[in-house]
Amino acid sequence: MKHNTALTAFFEQNRQKLFAYLVRLSGDTHEAEDVFQDTFIRYAQSYPDQQNPALLFTVAKSIFLDGRRRHRFSEMPEGFEPTDEQSPESIVMCRQAQNRLKTAMNSLPQEERELLAMAGGEGLKYDEIAKAAGISVANVKVRVHRARQRLRSLLEVSDG
């Protein structure tokens, strides 16, 4: 495969958002890394002349779901690694919060998890999510809002 400068720049522009999406979607940095690499390889092979973030995320989602179907991953991730500056209490509290969030996210339907993963943090814009999900921007806004409400209520129940 020849070197494509435009495609390389496109990958560089989208790598952080894509990786963050995959970590949120999978809950496991190792699995996210594998899917991340496979996504760029498949995208470069299949769409060498296109620079479409929605398509990139669709490819990533497809690879992730294919992997889940094949391997049926069931092991929960260990969470983020603590830093030396954190106290033992803050590490425990952080891990407990992460576990509550993972449990709540896993309680959501797959579609809602995917939408939240795409919209969360430094995620995609609503129009990019709409293209990736094949729905209107207005529908994305409504579904993301409802998914966030459902997640919030699940977290409140687990805190109560």
PDB file of C-alpha atoms in Angstrom:
ATOM      1  CA  MET A   1       0.000   0.000   0.000  1.00  0.00           C
ATOM      2  CA  LYS A   2       1.449   3.362  -1.010  1.00  0.00           C
ATOM      3  CA  HIS A   3       1.780   6.209   1.471  1.00  0.00           C
ATOM      4  CA  ASN A   4      -1.197   8.573   1.449  1.00  0.00           C
ATOM      5  CA  THR A   5      -0.377  11.887   3.153  1.00  0.00           C
ATOM      6  CA  ALA A   6      -4.007  13.039   3.266  1.00  0.00           C
ATOM      7  CA  LEU A   7      -5.118   9.777   4.862  1.00  0.00           C
ATOM      8  CA  THR A   8      -2.282   9.955   7.387  1.00  0.00           C
ATOM      9  CA  ALA A   9      -3.347  13.485   8.347  1.00  0.00           C
ATOM     10  CA  PHE A  10      -6.971  12.315   8.616  1.00  0.00           C
ATOM     11  CA  PHE A  11      -5.945   9.475  10.933  1.00  0.00           C
ATOM     12  CA  GLU A  12      -3.876  11.843  13.046  1.00  0.00           C
ATOM     13  CA  GLN A  13      -6.819  14.250  13.394  1.00  0.00           C
ATOM     14  CA  ASN A  14      -9.187  11.497  14.515  1.00  0.00           C
ATOM     15  CA  ARG A  15      -6.979   9.133  16.504  1.00  0.00           C
ATOM     16  CA  GLN A  16      -7.645  10.559  19.985  1.00  0.00           C
ATOM     17  CA  LYS A  17     -11.421  10.768  19.510  1.00  0.00           C
ATOM     18  CA  LEU A  18     -11.551   7.286  18.030  1.00  0.00           C
ATOM     19  CA  PHE A  19      -9.444   5.740  20.765  1.00  0.00           C
ATOM     20  CA  ALA A  20     -11.496   7.450  23.493  1.00  0.00           C
ATOM     21  CA  TYR A  21     -14.671   6.167  21.821  1.00  0.00           C
ATOM     22  CA  LEU A  22     -13.317   2.623  21.692  1.00  0.00           C
ATOM     23  CA  VAL A  23     -12.199   2.698  25.334  1.00  0.00           C
ATOM     24  CA  ARG A  24     -15.667   3.885  26.387  1.00  0.00           C
ATOM     25  CA  LEU A  25     -17.340   1.342  24.137  1.00  0.00           C
ATOM     26  CA  SER A  26     -15.243  -1.630  25.219  1.00  0.00           C
ATOM     27  CA  GLY A  27     -14.284  -0.593  28.747  1.00  0.00           C
ATOM     28  CA  ASP A  28     -10.867  -2.128  28.147  1.00  0.00           C
ATOM     29  CA  THR A  29      -7.812  -0.265  26.878  1.00  0.00           C
ATOM     30  CA  HIS A  30      -6.174  -3.425  25.500  1.00  0.00           C
ATOM     31  CA  GLU A  31      -9.236  -4.382  23.500  1.00  0.00           C
ATOM     32  CA  ALA A  32      -9.603  -0.749  22.370  1.00  0.00           C
ATOM     33  CA  GLU A  33      -5.986  -0.746  21.137  1.00  0.00           C
ATOM     34  CA  ASP A  34      -6.580  -3.888  19.076  1.00  0.00           C
ATOM     35  CA  VAL A  35      -9.780  -2.546  17.525  1.00  0.00           C
ATOM     36  CA  PHE A  36      -8.111   0.844  17.002  1.00  0.00           C
ATOM     37  CA  GLN A  37      -5.287  -0.668  14.938  1.00  0.00           C
ATOM     38  CA  ASP A  38      -7.617  -2.920  12.972  1.00  0.00           C
ATOM     39  CA  THR A  39      -9.867   0.062  12.220  1.00  0.00           C
ATOM     40  CA  PHE A  40      -7.124   2.123  10.623  1.00  0.00           C
ATOM     41  CA  ILE A  41      -5.860  -0.839   8.614  1.00  0.00           C
ATOM     42  CA  ARG A  42      -9.312  -1.732   7.300  1.00  0.00           C
ATOM     43  CA  TYR A  43     -10.204   1.900   6.625  1.00  0.00           C
ATOM     44  CA  ALA A  44      -6.965   2.528   4.721  1.00  0.00           C
ATOM     45  CA  GLN A  45      -7.503  -0.614   2.639  1.00  0.00           C
ATOM     46  CA  SER A  46     -11.191  -0.051   1.944  1.00  0.00           C
ATOM     47  CA  TYR A  47     -11.455   3.750   1.748  1.00  0.00           C
ATOM     48  CA  PRO A  48      -8.007   5.124   0.836  1.00  0.00           C
ATOM     49  CA  ASP A  49      -9.438   8.206  -0.888  1.00  0.00           C
ATOM     50  CA  GLN A  50     -12.071   9.140   1.704  1.00  0.00           C
ATOM     51  CA  GLN A  51     -11.769  11.249   4.841  1.00  0.00           C
ATOM     52  CA  ASN A  52     -15.075  10.691   6.587  1.00  0.00           C
ATOM     53  CA  PRO A  53     -15.021  10.594  10.428  1.00  0.00           C
ATOM     54  CA  ALA A  54     -18.502   9.052  10.583  1.00  0.00           C
ATOM     55  CA  LEU A  55     -17.384   6.238   8.298  1.00  0.00           C
ATOM     56  CA  LEU A  56     -14.220   5.748  10.374  1.00  0.00           C
ATOM     57  CA  PHE A  57     -16.318   5.356  13.544  1.00  0.00           C
ATOM     58  CA  THR A  58     -18.717   3.019  11.731  1.00  0.00           C
ATOM     59  CA  VAL A  59     -15.795   0.816  10.694  1.00  0.00           C
ATOM     60  CA  ALA A  60     -14.507   0.844  14.295  1.00  0.00           C
ATOM     61  CA  LYS A  61     -17.927  -0.076  15.679  1.00  0.00           C
ATOM     62  CA  SER A  62     -18.247  -2.902  13.166  1.00  0.00           C
ATOM     63  CA  ILE A  63     -14.834  -4.319  14.057  1.00  0.00           C
ATOM     64  CA  PHE A  64     -15.629  -4.028  17.771  1.00  0.00           C
ATOM     65  CA  LEU A  65     -18.970  -5.827  17.408  1.00  0.00           C
ATOM     66  CA  ASP A  66     -17.430  -8.525  15.201  1.00  0.00           C
ATOM     67  CA  GLY A  67     -14.817  -9.144  17.882  1.00  0.00           C
ATOM     68  CA  ARG A  68     -17.465  -9.326  20.587  1.00  0.00           C
ATOM     69  CA  ARG A  69     -19.487 -11.806  18.592  1.00  0.00           C
ATOM     70  CA  ARG A  70     -16.436 -13.959  17.946  1.00  0.00           C
ATOM     71  CA  HIS A  71     -14.877 -13.893  21.385  1.00  0.00           C
ATOM     72  CA  ARG A  72     -17.769 -13.024  23.702  1.00  0.00           C
ATOM     73  CA  PHE A  73     -15.514 -10.986  25.993  1.00  0.00           C
ATOM     74  CA  SER A  74     -16.904 -11.113  29.503  1.00  0.00           C
ATOM     75  CA  GLU A  75     -14.018  -9.987  31.661  1.00  0.00           C
ATOM     76  CA  MET A  76     -14.402  -6.499  33.099  1.00  0.00           C
ATOM     77  CA  PRO A  77     -11.453  -4.175  32.654  1.00  0.00           C
ATOM     78  CA  GLU A  78      -9.228  -3.313  35.557  1.00  0.00           C
ATOM     79  CA  GLY A  79      -9.713   0.437  35.265  1.00  0.00           C
ATOM     80  CA  PHE A  80      -7.186   3.191  34.932  1.00  0.00           C
ATOM     81  CA  GLU A  81      -3.824   2.770  36.498  1.00  0.00           C
ATOM     82  CA  PRO A  82      -3.308   4.905  39.613  1.00  0.00           C
ATOM     83  CA  THR A  83      -0.584   7.504  39.718  1.00  0.00           C
ATOM     84  CA  ASP A  84       1.968   7.946  42.488  1.00  0.00           C
ATOM     85  CA  GLU A  85       0.350  11.252  43.522  1.00  0.00           C
ATOM     86  CA  GLN A  86      -2.965   9.626  44.455  1.00  0.00           C
ATOM     87  CA  SER A  87      -3.657   8.533  47.991  1.00  0.00           C
ATOM     88  CA  PRO A  88      -4.834   4.952  48.579  1.00  0.00           C
ATOM     89  CA  GLU A  89      -8.263   6.283  49.537  1.00  0.00           C
ATOM     90  CA  SER A  90      -8.629   8.276  46.326  1.00  0.00           C
ATOM     91  CA  ILE A  91      -7.540   5.253  44.289  1.00  0.00           C
ATOM     92  CA  VAL A  92     -10.216   3.109  45.927  1.00  0.00           C
ATOM     93  CA  MET A  93     -12.850   5.806  45.488  1.00  0.00           C
ATOM     94  CA  CYS A  94     -11.883   6.269  41.839  1.00  0.00           C
ATOM     95  CA  ARG A  95     -12.056   2.538  41.127  1.00  0.00           C
ATOM     96  CA  GLN A  96     -15.419   2.269  42.883  1.00  0.00           C
ATOM     97  CA  ALA A  97     -16.779   5.129  40.793  1.00  0.00           C
ATOM     98  CA  GLN A  98     -15.423   3.513  37.619  1.00  0.00           C
ATOM     99  CA  ASN A  99     -17.030   0.205  38.539  1.00  0.00           C
ATOM    100  CA  ARG A 100     -20.387   1.904  39.210  1.00  0.00           C
ATOM    101  CA  LEU A 101     -20.164   3.667  35.860  1.00  0.00           C
ATOM    102  CA  LYS A 102     -19.233   0.458  34.012  1.00  0.00           C
ATOM    103  CA  THR A 103     -22.068  -1.422  35.673  1.00  0.00           C
ATOM    104  CA  ALA A 104     -24.533   1.333  34.800  1.00  0.00           C
ATOM    105  CA  MET A 105     -23.263   1.546  31.209  1.00  0.00           C
ATOM    106  CA  ASN A 106     -23.545  -2.224  30.821  1.00  0.00           C
ATOM    107  CA  SER A 107     -27.146  -1.986  32.028  1.00  0.00           C
ATOM    108  CA  LEU A 108     -28.035   0.268  29.100  1.00  0.00           C
ATOM    109  CA  PRO A 109     -29.172  -1.161  25.775  1.00  0.00           C
ATOM    110  CA  GLN A 110     -26.349  -1.565  23.224  1.00  0.00           C
ATOM    111  CA  GLU A 111     -27.598   1.327  21.063  1.00  0.00           C
ATOM    112  CA  GLU A 112     -27.567   3.741  24.008  1.00  0.00           C
ATOM    113  CA  ARG A 113     -24.063   2.632  25.057  1.00  0.00           C
ATOM    114  CA  GLU A 114     -22.811   3.239  21.524  1.00  0.00           C
ATOM    115  CA  LEU A 115     -24.408   6.684  21.302  1.00  0.00           C
ATOM    116  CA  LEU A 116     -22.989   7.711  24.672  1.00  0.00           C
ATOM    117  CA  ALA A 117     -19.580   6.379  23.724  1.00  0.00           C
ATOM    118  CA  MET A 118     -19.608   8.404  20.496  1.00  0.00           C
ATOM    119  CA  ALA A 119     -20.911  11.579  22.191  1.00  0.00           C
ATOM    120  CA  GLY A 120     -18.942  11.380  25.440  1.00  0.00           C
ATOM    121  CA  GLY A 121     -15.911  13.429  26.361  1.00  0.00           C
ATOM    122  CA  GLU A 122     -14.137  14.720  23.278  1.00  0.00           C
ATOM    123  CA  GLY A 123     -16.386  12.596  21.098  1.00  0.00           C
ATOM    124  CA  LEU A 124     -18.035  13.153  17.776  1.00  0.00           C
ATOM    125  CA  LYS A 125     -20.336  16.010  16.885  1.00  0.00           C
ATOM    126  CA  TYR A 126     -24.026  15.192  16.612  1.00  0.00           C
ATOM    127  CA  ASP A 127     -23.971  15.377  12.803  1.00  0.00           C
ATOM    128  CA  GLU A 128     -21.083  12.887  12.700  1.00  0.00           C
ATOM    129  CA  ILE A 129     -22.932  10.563  15.092  1.00  0.00           C
ATOM    130  CA  ALA A 130     -26.029  10.841  12.910  1.00  0.00           C
ATOM    131  CA  LYS A 131     -24.068   9.727   9.842  1.00  0.00           C
ATOM    132  CA  ALA A 132     -22.425   6.857  11.730  1.00  0.00           C
ATOM    133  CA  ALA A 133     -25.722   5.682  13.241  1.00  0.00           C
ATOM    134  CA  GLY A 134     -27.816   6.289  10.135  1.00  0.00           C
ATOM    135  CA  ILE A 135     -30.342   8.526  11.910  1.00  0.00           C
ATOM    136  CA  SER A 136     -31.187  12.236  11.874  1.00  0.00           C
ATOM    137  CA  VAL A 137     -29.320  14.798  13.976  1.00  0.00           C
ATOM    138  CA  ALA A 138     -32.521  15.579  15.867  1.00  0.00           C
ATOM    139  CA  ASN A 139     -32.951  11.902  16.650  1.00  0.00           C
ATOM    140  CA  VAL A 140     -29.334  11.697  17.861  1.00  0.00           C
ATOM    141  CA  LYS A 141     -29.924  14.621  20.232  1.00  0.00           C
ATOM    142  CA  VAL A 142     -33.055  13.028  21.660  1.00  0.00           C
ATOM    143  CA  ARG A 143     -31.512   9.567  22.021  1.00  0.00           C
ATOM    144  CA  VAL A 144     -28.294  10.849  23.599  1.00  0.00           C
ATOM    145  CA  HIS A 145     -30.317  12.984  26.018  1.00  0.00           C
ATOM    146  CA  ARG A 146     -32.494  10.023  26.990  1.00  0.00           C
ATOM    147  CA  ALA A 147     -29.483   7.728  27.342  1.00  0.00           C
ATOM    148  CA  ARG A 148     -27.779  10.275  29.602  1.00  0.00           C
ATOM    149  CA  GLN A 149     -30.930  10.555  31.712  1.00  0.00           C
ATOM    150  CA  ARG A 150     -31.172   6.780  32.009  1.00  0.00           C
ATOM    151  CA  LEU A 151     -27.474   6.524  32.915  1.00  0.00           C
ATOM    152  CA  ARG A 152     -27.843   9.287  35.494  1.00  0.00           C
ATOM    153  CA  SER A 153     -30.811   7.529  37.135  1.00  0.00           C
ATOM    154  CA  LEU A 154     -28.923   4.208  37.157  1.00  0.00           C
ATOM    155  CA  LEU A 155     -25.990   5.891  38.854  1.00  0.00           C
ATOM    156  CA  GLU A 156     -28.281   7.557  41.399  1.00  0.00           C
ATOM    157  CA  VAL A 157     -29.791   4.184  42.243  1.00  0.00           C
ATOM    158  CA  SER A 158     -26.341   2.645  42.710  1.00  0.00           C
ATOM    159  CA  ASP A 159     -25.308   5.570  44.953  1.00  0.00           C
ATOM    160  CA  GLY A 160     -28.489   5.371  47.012  1.00  0.00           C
TER     161      GLY A 160
END
